Amino acid sequence: MLVTGKEILAHADEHGYAVGAFNINNMEIIQAIAKAAEDLQAPVILQASQGAIKYAGIDYVAALGKLVAERTAVPIALHLDHGTDFEEIIKCIRYGFSSVMIDASKYPLEENIARTKDIVRIAHSVGVSVEAELGKIGGTEDQVHVSDAEVTYTDPEEARIFVEETGIDSLAIAVGTAHGIYKGEPKVDLDRIAEIDAAVSVPLVLHGSSGVPYDTLRNAVARGIRKINIDTDIRATFARTVGAFTKEHPEEIDPRKILGPAREAMSETVKEKIQVFGSNGKAWK
Ligand code: G3H
Ligand code: ZN
């Protein structure tokens, strides 16, 4: 069933777990996530980046996302990830996304607040939830690139002001994670998560969570993280499985035989994450 981002994160907050937010790029990935969520009875967020929407077409992404949400017996939110473009965000709302992210984190605080407020006013008027970002998360996620020198951790007091002034439903924070593949082990500022959680009233979101040690993720959840974004680890499973299959069966040309094992393997990757986040068995009717 399709639910809003606000609804799904309110439940996570009430019960002390984090919802997995998994990036979608094609039908197999969407089905893999839905199967994992249904098998483990976990609420889940399907999120598409602007790049994924450009690749597949917004009508395809929205239709597939809504179909799978209707067919799967767990709460599912359909969310725009890292929306940097006003028109793209409005288009997602128009196509039935139940949640959007406005990422104006590259702008100074006042401009981030102003751009975020514009989206909140429009999205809330039609019942769509809004995530926004404060601070700068490192690495590359499709069109969003932040170099090591540009990384800026979220300040708890600024976060309080940002949440109060914008009226957002969830806040993405920069606390040491980065998008993409890590070179060394990421150092996550767990104390900062707790400080931000104490300062703001909305659920917190951790981006760049692929490759972060599971103990660190569990500790982040204990300190208030309620949405955990995973993209890279699903991509890696996809590439590894397809690569291994085609190497072993170079004569195979049936896309179903090539992509089927990848769909199963991605579902296992998602299941593993769901168990770490503590969202298994948390689905409601
Ligand atoms: O917005 C998406 C995520 O933050 C994914 O990050 O690719 O490092 O898992 P990741
Ligand atoms: Zn992200």
PDB file of C-alpha atoms and ligand atoms in Angstrom:
ATOM      1  CA  MET A   1       0.000   0.000   0.000  1.00  0.00           C
ATOM      2  CA  LEU A   2       1.159   3.496  -0.846  1.00  0.00           C
ATOM      3  CA  VAL A   3       1.738   5.725   2.195  1.00  0.00           C
ATOM      4  CA  THR A   4       3.424   9.084   2.687  1.00  0.00           C
ATOM      5  CA  GLY A   5       6.995   9.546   3.837  1.00  0.00           C
ATOM      6  CA  LYS A   6       5.704  11.290   6.948  1.00  0.00           C
ATOM      7  CA  GLU A   7       3.477   8.353   7.909  1.00  0.00           C
ATOM      8  CA  ILE A   8       6.186   5.736   7.431  1.00  0.00           C
ATOM      9  CA  LEU A   9       8.794   7.729   9.383  1.00  0.00           C
ATOM     10  CA  ALA A  10       6.365   8.583  12.197  1.00  0.00           C
ATOM     11  CA  HIS A  11       5.866   4.837  12.730  1.00  0.00           C
ATOM     12  CA  ALA A  12       9.639   4.267  12.718  1.00  0.00           C
ATOM     13  CA  ASP A  13      10.079   7.055  15.251  1.00  0.00           C
ATOM     14  CA  GLU A  14       7.387   5.677  17.501  1.00  0.00           C
ATOM     15  CA  HIS A  15       8.876   2.172  17.427  1.00  0.00           C
ATOM     16  CA  GLY A  16      12.603   3.075  17.374  1.00  0.00           C
ATOM     17  CA  TYR A  17      13.767   1.608  14.059  1.00  0.00           C
ATOM     18  CA  ALA A  18      14.886   2.969  10.667  1.00  0.00           C
ATOM     19  CA  VAL A  19      13.100   2.493   7.357  1.00  0.00           C
ATOM     20  CA  GLY A  20      15.270   1.366   4.435  1.00  0.00           C
ATOM     21  CA  ALA A  21      15.125   3.786   1.508  1.00  0.00           C
ATOM     22  CA  PHE A  22      16.392   1.957  -1.552  1.00  0.00           C
ATOM     23  CA  ASN A  23      17.201   3.579  -4.896  1.00  0.00           C
ATOM     24  CA  ILE A  24      15.359   2.266  -7.939  1.00  0.00           C
ATOM     25  CA  ASN A  25      16.686   2.274 -11.488  1.00  0.00           C
ATOM     26  CA  ASN A  26      14.738  -0.451 -13.304  1.00  0.00           C
ATOM     27  CA  MET A  27      11.937  -2.984 -12.917  1.00  0.00           C
ATOM     28  CA  GLU A  28      14.154  -5.732 -11.499  1.00  0.00           C
ATOM     29  CA  ILE A  29      15.403  -3.483  -8.693  1.00  0.00           C
ATOM     30  CA  ILE A  30      11.853  -2.390  -7.811  1.00  0.00           C
ATOM     31  CA  GLN A  31      10.672  -6.017  -7.693  1.00  0.00           C
ATOM     32  CA  ALA A  32      13.722  -7.078  -5.664  1.00  0.00           C
ATOM     33  CA  ILE A  33      13.019  -4.437  -3.001  1.00  0.00           C
ATOM     34  CA  ALA A  34       9.288  -5.196  -2.879  1.00  0.00           C
ATOM     35  CA  LYS A  35       9.929  -8.937  -2.470  1.00  0.00           C
ATOM     36  CA  ALA A  36      12.414  -8.370   0.347  1.00  0.00           C
ATOM     37  CA  ALA A  37      10.002  -5.987   2.092  1.00  0.00           C
ATOM     38  CA  GLU A  38       7.065  -8.374   1.777  1.00  0.00           C
ATOM     39  CA  ASP A  39       9.071 -11.456   2.846  1.00  0.00           C
ATOM     40  CA  LEU A  40      10.255  -9.648   5.967  1.00  0.00           C
ATOM     41  CA  GLN A  41       7.048  -7.623   6.502  1.00  0.00           C
ATOM     42  CA  ALA A  42       9.017  -4.395   6.547  1.00  0.00           C
ATOM     43  CA  PRO A  43       7.774  -0.919   5.595  1.00  0.00           C
ATOM     44  CA  VAL A  44      10.037   0.435   2.864  1.00  0.00           C
ATOM     45  CA  ILE A  45      10.757   3.539   0.793  1.00  0.00           C
ATOM     46  CA  LEU A  46      11.333   3.275  -2.960  1.00  0.00           C
ATOM     47  CA  GLN A  47      13.302   6.289  -4.077  1.00  0.00           C
ATOM     48  CA  ALA A  48      14.176   7.527  -7.553  1.00  0.00           C
ATOM     49  CA  SER A  49      16.836  10.118  -8.267  1.00  0.00           C
ATOM     50  CA  GLN A  50      16.426  12.728 -11.006  1.00  0.00           C
ATOM     51  CA  GLY A  51      18.976  10.688 -12.986  1.00  0.00           C
ATOM     52  CA  ALA A  52      16.895   7.499 -12.651  1.00  0.00           C
ATOM     53  CA  ILE A  53      13.805   9.417 -13.756  1.00  0.00           C
ATOM     54  CA  LYS A  54      15.677  10.803 -16.760  1.00  0.00           C
ATOM     55  CA  TYR A  55      16.831   7.275 -17.679  1.00  0.00           C
ATOM     56  CA  ALA A  56      13.491   5.476 -17.346  1.00  0.00           C
ATOM     57  CA  GLY A  57      10.974   8.280 -17.879  1.00  0.00           C
ATOM     58  CA  ILE A  58       8.852   9.715 -15.074  1.00  0.00           C
ATOM     59  CA  ASP A  59       5.690   7.990 -16.299  1.00  0.00           C
ATOM     60  CA  TYR A  60       7.402   4.580 -16.156  1.00  0.00           C
ATOM     61  CA  VAL A  61       8.932   5.196 -12.737  1.00  0.00           C
ATOM     62  CA  ALA A  62       5.669   6.505 -11.254  1.00  0.00           C
ATOM     63  CA  ALA A  63       3.553   3.739 -12.811  1.00  0.00           C
ATOM     64  CA  LEU A  64       5.891   0.949 -11.651  1.00  0.00           C
ATOM     65  CA  GLY A  65       6.316   2.465  -8.192  1.00  0.00           C
ATOM     66  CA  LYS A  66       2.584   2.900  -7.629  1.00  0.00           C
ATOM     67  CA  LEU A  67       1.786  -0.554  -9.035  1.00  0.00           C
ATOM     68  CA  VAL A  68       4.247  -2.306  -6.772  1.00  0.00           C
ATOM     69  CA  ALA A  69       3.003  -0.301  -3.778  1.00  0.00           C
ATOM     70  CA  GLU A  70      -0.593  -1.384  -4.508  1.00  0.00           C
ATOM     71  CA  ARG A  71       0.373  -5.034  -5.028  1.00  0.00           C
ATOM     72  CA  THR A  72       2.647  -5.421  -1.989  1.00  0.00           C
ATOM     73  CA  ALA A  73       1.118  -6.018   1.429  1.00  0.00           C
ATOM     74  CA  VAL A  74       3.426  -3.659   3.331  1.00  0.00           C
ATOM     75  CA  PRO A  75       3.485   0.160   3.609  1.00  0.00           C
ATOM     76  CA  ILE A  76       5.542   1.687   0.775  1.00  0.00           C
ATOM     77  CA  ALA A  77       6.384   5.342   0.104  1.00  0.00           C
ATOM     78  CA  LEU A  78       7.397   6.498  -3.387  1.00  0.00           C
ATOM     79  CA  HIS A  79       9.997   9.203  -2.933  1.00  0.00           C
ATOM     80  CA  LEU A  80      12.072  11.565  -5.083  1.00  0.00           C
ATOM     81  CA  ASP A  81      15.717  11.426  -3.962  1.00  0.00           C
ATOM     82  CA  HIS A  82      17.914  14.570  -4.104  1.00  0.00           C
ATOM     83  CA  GLY A  83      15.493  16.807  -6.011  1.00  0.00           C
ATOM     84  CA  THR A  84      17.568  19.806  -7.006  1.00  0.00           C
ATOM     85  CA  ASP A  85      15.292  21.146  -9.717  1.00  0.00           C
ATOM     86  CA  PHE A  86      11.986  22.890  -8.870  1.00  0.00           C
ATOM     87  CA  GLU A  87      10.181  21.696 -12.031  1.00  0.00           C
ATOM     88  CA  GLU A  88      11.343  18.077 -11.532  1.00  0.00           C
ATOM     89  CA  ILE A  89      10.037  18.067  -7.964  1.00  0.00           C
ATOM     90  CA  ILE A  90       6.637  19.458  -8.992  1.00  0.00           C
ATOM     91  CA  LYS A  91       6.437  16.889 -11.787  1.00  0.00           C
ATOM     92  CA  CYS A  92       6.964  14.056  -9.261  1.00  0.00           C
ATOM     93  CA  ILE A  93       4.164  15.437  -7.080  1.00  0.00           C
ATOM     94  CA  ARG A  94       1.945  15.616 -10.184  1.00  0.00           C
ATOM     95  CA  TYR A  95       2.752  11.980 -11.057  1.00  0.00           C
ATOM     96  CA  GLY A  96       1.743  10.682  -7.635  1.00  0.00           C
ATOM     97  CA  PHE A  97       4.951  10.437  -5.612  1.00  0.00           C
ATOM     98  CA  SER A  98       3.987  10.384  -1.919  1.00  0.00           C
ATOM     99  CA  SER A  99       7.206  12.041  -0.777  1.00  0.00           C
ATOM    100  CA  VAL A 100       9.868  14.323  -2.267  1.00  0.00           C
ATOM    101  CA  MET A 101      13.319  15.503  -1.279  1.00  0.00           C
ATOM    102  CA  ILE A 102      14.354  19.077  -1.987  1.00  0.00           C
ATOM    103  CA  ASP A 103      18.141  19.212  -1.935  1.00  0.00           C
ATOM    104  CA  ALA A 104      19.157  22.852  -1.764  1.00  0.00           C
ATOM    105  CA  SER A 105      22.078  22.040   0.535  1.00  0.00           C
ATOM    106  CA  LYS A 106      24.632  23.672  -1.767  1.00  0.00           C
ATOM    107  CA  TYR A 107      23.115  27.103  -1.091  1.00  0.00           C
ATOM    108  CA  PRO A 108      23.723  29.302   1.969  1.00  0.00           C
ATOM    109  CA  LEU A 109      21.320  28.714   4.889  1.00  0.00           C
ATOM    110  CA  GLU A 110      18.862  31.509   4.011  1.00  0.00           C
ATOM    111  CA  GLU A 111      18.530  30.385   0.403  1.00  0.00           C
ATOM    112  CA  ASN A 112      18.255  26.721   1.425  1.00  0.00           C
ATOM    113  CA  ILE A 113      15.416  27.742   3.763  1.00  0.00           C
ATOM    114  CA  ALA A 114      13.654  29.802   1.071  1.00  0.00           C
ATOM    115  CA  ARG A 115      13.858  27.102  -1.626  1.00  0.00           C
ATOM    116  CA  THR A 116      12.801  24.380   0.826  1.00  0.00           C
ATOM    117  CA  LYS A 117       9.833  26.444   2.080  1.00  0.00           C
ATOM    118  CA  ASP A 118       8.529  26.870  -1.476  1.00  0.00           C
ATOM    119  CA  ILE A 119       8.421  23.100  -1.950  1.00  0.00           C
ATOM    120  CA  VAL A 120       6.921  22.455   1.498  1.00  0.00           C
ATOM    121  CA  ARG A 121       4.041  24.853   0.779  1.00  0.00           C
ATOM    122  CA  ILE A 122       3.192  23.171  -2.511  1.00  0.00           C
ATOM    123  CA  ALA A 123       3.806  19.547  -1.433  1.00  0.00           C
ATOM    124  CA  HIS A 124       1.889  19.852   1.831  1.00  0.00           C
ATOM    125  CA  SER A 125      -1.092  21.417   0.070  1.00  0.00           C
ATOM    126  CA  VAL A 126      -1.573  18.078  -1.736  1.00  0.00           C
ATOM    127  CA  GLY A 127      -0.535  15.766   1.128  1.00  0.00           C
ATOM    128  CA  VAL A 128       2.987  14.961  -0.082  1.00  0.00           C
ATOM    129  CA  SER A 129       5.821  14.750   2.480  1.00  0.00           C
ATOM    130  CA  VAL A 130       9.093  16.657   2.220  1.00  0.00           C
ATOM    131  CA  GLU A 131      12.676  15.737   3.147  1.00  0.00           C
ATOM    132  CA  ALA A 132      15.366  18.427   2.958  1.00  0.00           C
ATOM    133  CA  GLU A 133      19.115  18.485   3.551  1.00  0.00           C
ATOM    134  CA  LEU A 134      21.241  20.696   5.769  1.00  0.00           C
ATOM    135  CA  GLY A 135      25.032  20.446   5.677  1.00  0.00           C
ATOM    136  CA  LYS A 136      26.900  18.948   2.725  1.00  0.00           C
ATOM    137  CA  ILE A 137      27.233  15.166   2.325  1.00  0.00           C
ATOM    138  CA  GLY A 138      30.373  14.105   0.426  1.00  0.00           C
ATOM    139  CA  GLY A 139      30.678  12.005  -2.729  1.00  0.00           C
ATOM    140  CA  THR A 140      28.560  11.685  -5.870  1.00  0.00           C
ATOM    141  CA  GLU A 141      24.886  10.727  -6.169  1.00  0.00           C
ATOM    142  CA  ASP A 142      23.875  11.144  -9.805  1.00  0.00           C
ATOM    143  CA  GLN A 143      23.937  14.897 -10.483  1.00  0.00           C
ATOM    144  CA  VAL A 144      24.927  15.891  -6.940  1.00  0.00           C
ATOM    145  CA  HIS A 145      28.691  16.050  -6.355  1.00  0.00           C
ATOM    146  CA  VAL A 146      30.406  17.288  -3.187  1.00  0.00           C
ATOM    147  CA  SER A 147      34.212  17.160  -2.961  1.00  0.00           C
ATOM    148  CA  ASP A 148      36.013  16.297   0.307  1.00  0.00           C
ATOM    149  CA  ALA A 149      36.894  19.970   0.760  1.00  0.00           C
ATOM    150  CA  GLU A 150      33.237  21.019   0.446  1.00  0.00           C
ATOM    151  CA  VAL A 151      31.881  18.544   3.019  1.00  0.00           C
ATOM    152  CA  THR A 152      30.181  20.424   5.866  1.00  0.00           C
ATOM    153  CA  TYR A 153      28.746  18.648   8.918  1.00  0.00           C
ATOM    154  CA  THR A 154      25.252  19.658  10.035  1.00  0.00           C
ATOM    155  CA  ASP A 155      25.189  22.092  12.941  1.00  0.00           C
ATOM    156  CA  PRO A 156      22.520  21.158  15.564  1.00  0.00           C
ATOM    157  CA  GLU A 157      21.441  24.759  16.250  1.00  0.00           C
ATOM    158  CA  GLU A 158      21.187  25.549  12.535  1.00  0.00           C
ATOM    159  CA  ALA A 159      19.181  22.345  12.158  1.00  0.00           C
ATOM    160  CA  ARG A 160      16.704  23.538  14.777  1.00  0.00           C
ATOM    161  CA  ILE A 161      16.210  26.841  12.958  1.00  0.00           C
ATOM    162  CA  PHE A 162      16.024  25.115   9.555  1.00  0.00           C
ATOM    163  CA  VAL A 163      13.328  22.644  10.648  1.00  0.00           C
ATOM    164  CA  GLU A 164      11.260  25.300  12.447  1.00  0.00           C
ATOM    165  CA  GLU A 165      11.376  27.760   9.559  1.00  0.00           C
ATOM    166  CA  THR A 166      10.770  25.309   6.724  1.00  0.00           C
ATOM    167  CA  GLY A 167       8.157  22.958   8.238  1.00  0.00           C
ATOM    168  CA  ILE A 168       9.784  19.882   6.613  1.00  0.00           C
ATOM    169  CA  ASP A 169       8.835  16.318   7.578  1.00  0.00           C
ATOM    170  CA  SER A 170      12.348  14.805   7.738  1.00  0.00           C
ATOM    171  CA  LEU A 171      15.915  16.091   7.737  1.00  0.00           C
ATOM    172  CA  ALA A 172      18.940  14.650   5.899  1.00  0.00           C
ATOM    173  CA  ILE A 173      22.112  15.357   7.853  1.00  0.00           C
ATOM    174  CA  ALA A 174      25.840  15.353   7.116  1.00  0.00           C
ATOM    175  CA  VAL A 175      27.653  13.422   9.856  1.00  0.00           C
ATOM    176  CA  GLY A 176      30.544  11.711   8.055  1.00  0.00           C
ATOM    177  CA  THR A 177      28.875   9.413   5.521  1.00  0.00           C
ATOM    178  CA  ALA A 178      29.418   9.909   1.779  1.00  0.00           C
ATOM    179  CA  HIS A 179      27.731   8.794  -1.439  1.00  0.00           C
ATOM    180  CA  GLY A 180      29.410   6.029  -3.460  1.00  0.00           C
ATOM    181  CA  ILE A 181      32.198   3.600  -2.601  1.00  0.00           C
ATOM    182  CA  TYR A 182      34.326   4.434   0.471  1.00  0.00           C
ATOM    183  CA  LYS A 183      38.101   4.426   0.211  1.00  0.00           C
ATOM    184  CA  GLY A 184      38.642   3.678   3.908  1.00  0.00           C
ATOM    185  CA  GLU A 185      36.226   2.983   6.760  1.00  0.00           C
ATOM    186  CA  PRO A 186      33.791   5.898   7.185  1.00  0.00           C
ATOM    187  CA  LYS A 187      33.900   7.740  10.506  1.00  0.00           C
ATOM    188  CA  VAL A 188      30.367   8.643  11.521  1.00  0.00           C
ATOM    189  CA  ASP A 189      29.901  11.346  14.173  1.00  0.00           C
ATOM    190  CA  LEU A 190      27.366   9.489  16.323  1.00  0.00           C
ATOM    191  CA  ASP A 191      27.327  12.159  19.054  1.00  0.00           C
ATOM    192  CA  ARG A 192      26.325  14.734  16.469  1.00  0.00           C
ATOM    193  CA  ILE A 193      23.363  12.576  15.429  1.00  0.00           C
ATOM    194  CA  ALA A 194      22.157  12.530  19.048  1.00  0.00           C
ATOM    195  CA  GLU A 195      22.665  16.297  19.377  1.00  0.00           C
ATOM    196  CA  ILE A 196      20.721  17.029  16.195  1.00  0.00           C
ATOM    197  CA  ASP A 197      17.990  14.596  17.247  1.00  0.00           C
ATOM    198  CA  ALA A 198      17.637  16.449  20.546  1.00  0.00           C
ATOM    199  CA  ALA A 199      17.426  19.795  18.737  1.00  0.00           C
ATOM    200  CA  VAL A 200      14.786  18.977  16.099  1.00  0.00           C
ATOM    201  CA  SER A 201      11.292  17.519  16.133  1.00  0.00           C
ATOM    202  CA  VAL A 202      11.425  15.565  12.839  1.00  0.00           C
ATOM    203  CA  PRO A 203      12.943  12.157  11.937  1.00  0.00           C
ATOM    204  CA  LEU A 204      16.570  12.167  10.731  1.00  0.00           C
ATOM    205  CA  VAL A 205      17.857  10.688   7.465  1.00  0.00           C
ATOM    206  CA  LEU A 206      21.261   9.095   6.835  1.00  0.00           C
ATOM    207  CA  HIS A 207      22.501   9.275   3.231  1.00  0.00           C
ATOM    208  CA  GLY A 208      25.507   7.462   1.786  1.00  0.00           C
ATOM    209  CA  SER A 209      24.871   4.417   3.942  1.00  0.00           C
ATOM    210  CA  SER A 210      26.271   1.700   1.630  1.00  0.00           C
ATOM    211  CA  GLY A 211      29.581   0.392   2.966  1.00  0.00           C
ATOM    212  CA  VAL A 212      28.995   1.762   6.469  1.00  0.00           C
ATOM    213  CA  PRO A 213      29.731  -0.982   9.071  1.00  0.00           C
ATOM    214  CA  TYR A 214      26.534  -2.519  10.408  1.00  0.00           C
ATOM    215  CA  ASP A 215      27.396  -1.757  14.034  1.00  0.00           C
ATOM    216  CA  THR A 216      27.760   1.904  13.135  1.00  0.00           C
ATOM    217  CA  LEU A 217      24.357   1.843  11.413  1.00  0.00           C
ATOM    218  CA  ARG A 218      22.764   0.201  14.472  1.00  0.00           C
ATOM    219  CA  ASN A 219      24.320   2.877  16.691  1.00  0.00           C
ATOM    220  CA  ALA A 220      23.059   5.590  14.330  1.00  0.00           C
ATOM    221  CA  VAL A 221      19.530   4.182  14.620  1.00  0.00           C
ATOM    222  CA  ALA A 222      19.861   4.122  18.424  1.00  0.00           C
ATOM    223  CA  ARG A 223      20.694   7.851  18.267  1.00  0.00           C
ATOM    224  CA  GLY A 224      17.732   8.869  16.135  1.00  0.00           C
ATOM    225  CA  ILE A 225      18.281   7.972  12.462  1.00  0.00           C
ATOM    226  CA  ARG A 226      14.899   6.863  11.051  1.00  0.00           C
ATOM    227  CA  LYS A 227      15.543   6.605   7.286  1.00  0.00           C
ATOM    228  CA  ILE A 228      18.655   4.959   5.835  1.00  0.00           C
ATOM    229  CA  ASN A 229      19.463   5.461   2.142  1.00  0.00           C
ATOM    230  CA  ILE A 230      21.075   2.638   0.168  1.00  0.00           C
ATOM    231  CA  ASP A 231      21.992   2.808  -3.505  1.00  0.00           C
ATOM    232  CA  THR A 232      25.622   1.730  -4.115  1.00  0.00           C
ATOM    233  CA  ASP A 233      25.347  -1.671  -2.412  1.00  0.00           C
ATOM    234  CA  ILE A 234      22.369  -2.639  -4.621  1.00  0.00           C
ATOM    235  CA  ARG A 235      24.202  -1.469  -7.750  1.00  0.00           C
ATOM    236  CA  ALA A 236      27.260  -3.486  -6.698  1.00  0.00           C
ATOM    237  CA  THR A 237      25.177  -6.656  -6.208  1.00  0.00           C
ATOM    238  CA  PHE A 238      23.555  -6.102  -9.613  1.00  0.00           C
ATOM    239  CA  ALA A 239      26.860  -5.607 -11.437  1.00  0.00           C
ATOM    240  CA  ARG A 240      28.597  -8.463  -9.639  1.00  0.00           C
ATOM    241  CA  THR A 241      25.791 -10.960 -10.316  1.00  0.00           C
ATOM    242  CA  VAL A 242      25.272 -10.025 -13.970  1.00  0.00           C
ATOM    243  CA  GLY A 243      29.048 -10.030 -14.513  1.00  0.00           C
ATOM    244  CA  ALA A 244      29.490 -13.470 -12.944  1.00  0.00           C
ATOM    245  CA  PHE A 245      26.557 -14.917 -14.888  1.00  0.00           C
ATOM    246  CA  THR A 246      27.667 -13.661 -18.302  1.00  0.00           C
ATOM    247  CA  LYS A 247      31.226 -14.845 -17.624  1.00  0.00           C
ATOM    248  CA  GLU A 248      29.963 -18.312 -16.814  1.00  0.00           C
ATOM    249  CA  HIS A 249      27.386 -18.403 -19.643  1.00  0.00           C
ATOM    250  CA  PRO A 250      28.850 -16.294 -22.457  1.00  0.00           C
ATOM    251  CA  GLU A 251      26.416 -17.856 -24.955  1.00  0.00           C
ATOM    252  CA  GLU A 252      23.269 -16.831 -23.007  1.00  0.00           C
ATOM    253  CA  ILE A 253      21.298 -14.009 -24.660  1.00  0.00           C
ATOM    254  CA  ASP A 254      17.947 -14.217 -22.819  1.00  0.00           C
ATOM    255  CA  PRO A 255      17.626 -11.050 -20.686  1.00  0.00           C
ATOM    256  CA  ARG A 256      15.385 -12.925 -18.236  1.00  0.00           C
ATOM    257  CA  LYS A 257      18.085 -15.512 -17.579  1.00  0.00           C
ATOM    258  CA  ILE A 258      20.749 -12.812 -17.221  1.00  0.00           C
ATOM    259  CA  LEU A 259      18.744 -10.450 -15.002  1.00  0.00           C
ATOM    260  CA  GLY A 260      16.764 -13.015 -12.976  1.00  0.00           C
ATOM    261  CA  PRO A 261      19.686 -14.077 -10.727  1.00  0.00           C
ATOM    262  CA  ALA A 262      20.575 -10.399 -10.186  1.00  0.00           C
ATOM    263  CA  ARG A 263      17.001  -9.700  -9.062  1.00  0.00           C
ATOM    264  CA  GLU A 264      17.227 -12.525  -6.505  1.00  0.00           C
ATOM    265  CA  ALA A 265      20.644 -11.414  -5.271  1.00  0.00           C
ATOM    266  CA  MET A 266      19.513  -7.769  -4.898  1.00  0.00           C
ATOM    267  CA  SER A 267      16.554  -8.958  -2.862  1.00  0.00           C
ATOM    268  CA  GLU A 268      18.970 -10.711  -0.488  1.00  0.00           C
ATOM    269  CA  THR A 269      21.057  -7.526  -0.189  1.00  0.00           C
ATOM    270  CA  VAL A 270      17.929  -5.542   0.705  1.00  0.00           C
ATOM    271  CA  LYS A 271      16.827  -8.179   3.245  1.00  0.00           C
ATOM    272  CA  GLU A 272      20.195  -7.984   4.980  1.00  0.00           C
ATOM    273  CA  LYS A 273      19.855  -4.200   5.323  1.00  0.00           C
ATOM    274  CA  ILE A 274      16.266  -4.376   6.562  1.00  0.00           C
ATOM    275  CA  GLN A 275      17.366  -6.672   9.396  1.00  0.00           C
ATOM    276  CA  VAL A 276      20.188  -4.325  10.385  1.00  0.00           C
ATOM    277  CA  PHE A 277      17.804  -1.339  10.388  1.00  0.00           C
ATOM    278  CA  GLY A 278      15.331  -3.212  12.607  1.00  0.00           C
ATOM    279  CA  SER A 279      12.382  -2.664  10.260  1.00  0.00           C
ATOM    280  CA  ASN A 280      11.626  -6.378   9.765  1.00  0.00           C
ATOM    281  CA  GLY A 281       8.214  -7.337  11.132  1.00  0.00           C
ATOM    282  CA  LYS A 282       7.247  -3.661  11.543  1.00  0.00           C
ATOM    283  CA  ALA A 283       4.724  -3.503   8.656  1.00  0.00           C
ATOM    284  CA  TRP A 284       1.193  -2.530   9.664  1.00  0.00           C
ATOM    285  CA  LYS A 285      -2.126  -3.068   7.899  1.00  0.00           C
TER     286      LYS A 285
HETATM  287  O1  G3H B   1      20.429   9.312  -1.751  1.00  0.00           O
HETATM  288  C1  G3H B   1      20.874   8.161  -1.841  1.00  0.00           C
HETATM  289  C2  G3H B   1      21.829   7.629  -0.917  1.00  0.00           C
HETATM  290  O2  G3H B   1      22.288   8.552  -0.034  1.00  0.00           O
HETATM  291  C3  G3H B   1      22.606   6.429  -1.275  1.00  0.00           C
HETATM  292  O3  G3H B   1      23.949   6.435  -0.880  1.00  0.00           O
HETATM  293  O4  G3H B   1      24.930   5.132  -2.760  1.00  0.00           O
HETATM  294  O5  G3H B   1      26.202   5.518  -0.688  1.00  0.00           O
HETATM  295  O6  G3H B   1      24.237   4.003  -0.679  1.00  0.00           O
HETATM  296  P1  G3H B   1      24.892   5.197  -1.264  1.00  0.00           P
HETATM  297 ZN    ZN B   2      21.825  10.698  -0.838  1.00  0.00          ZN
END
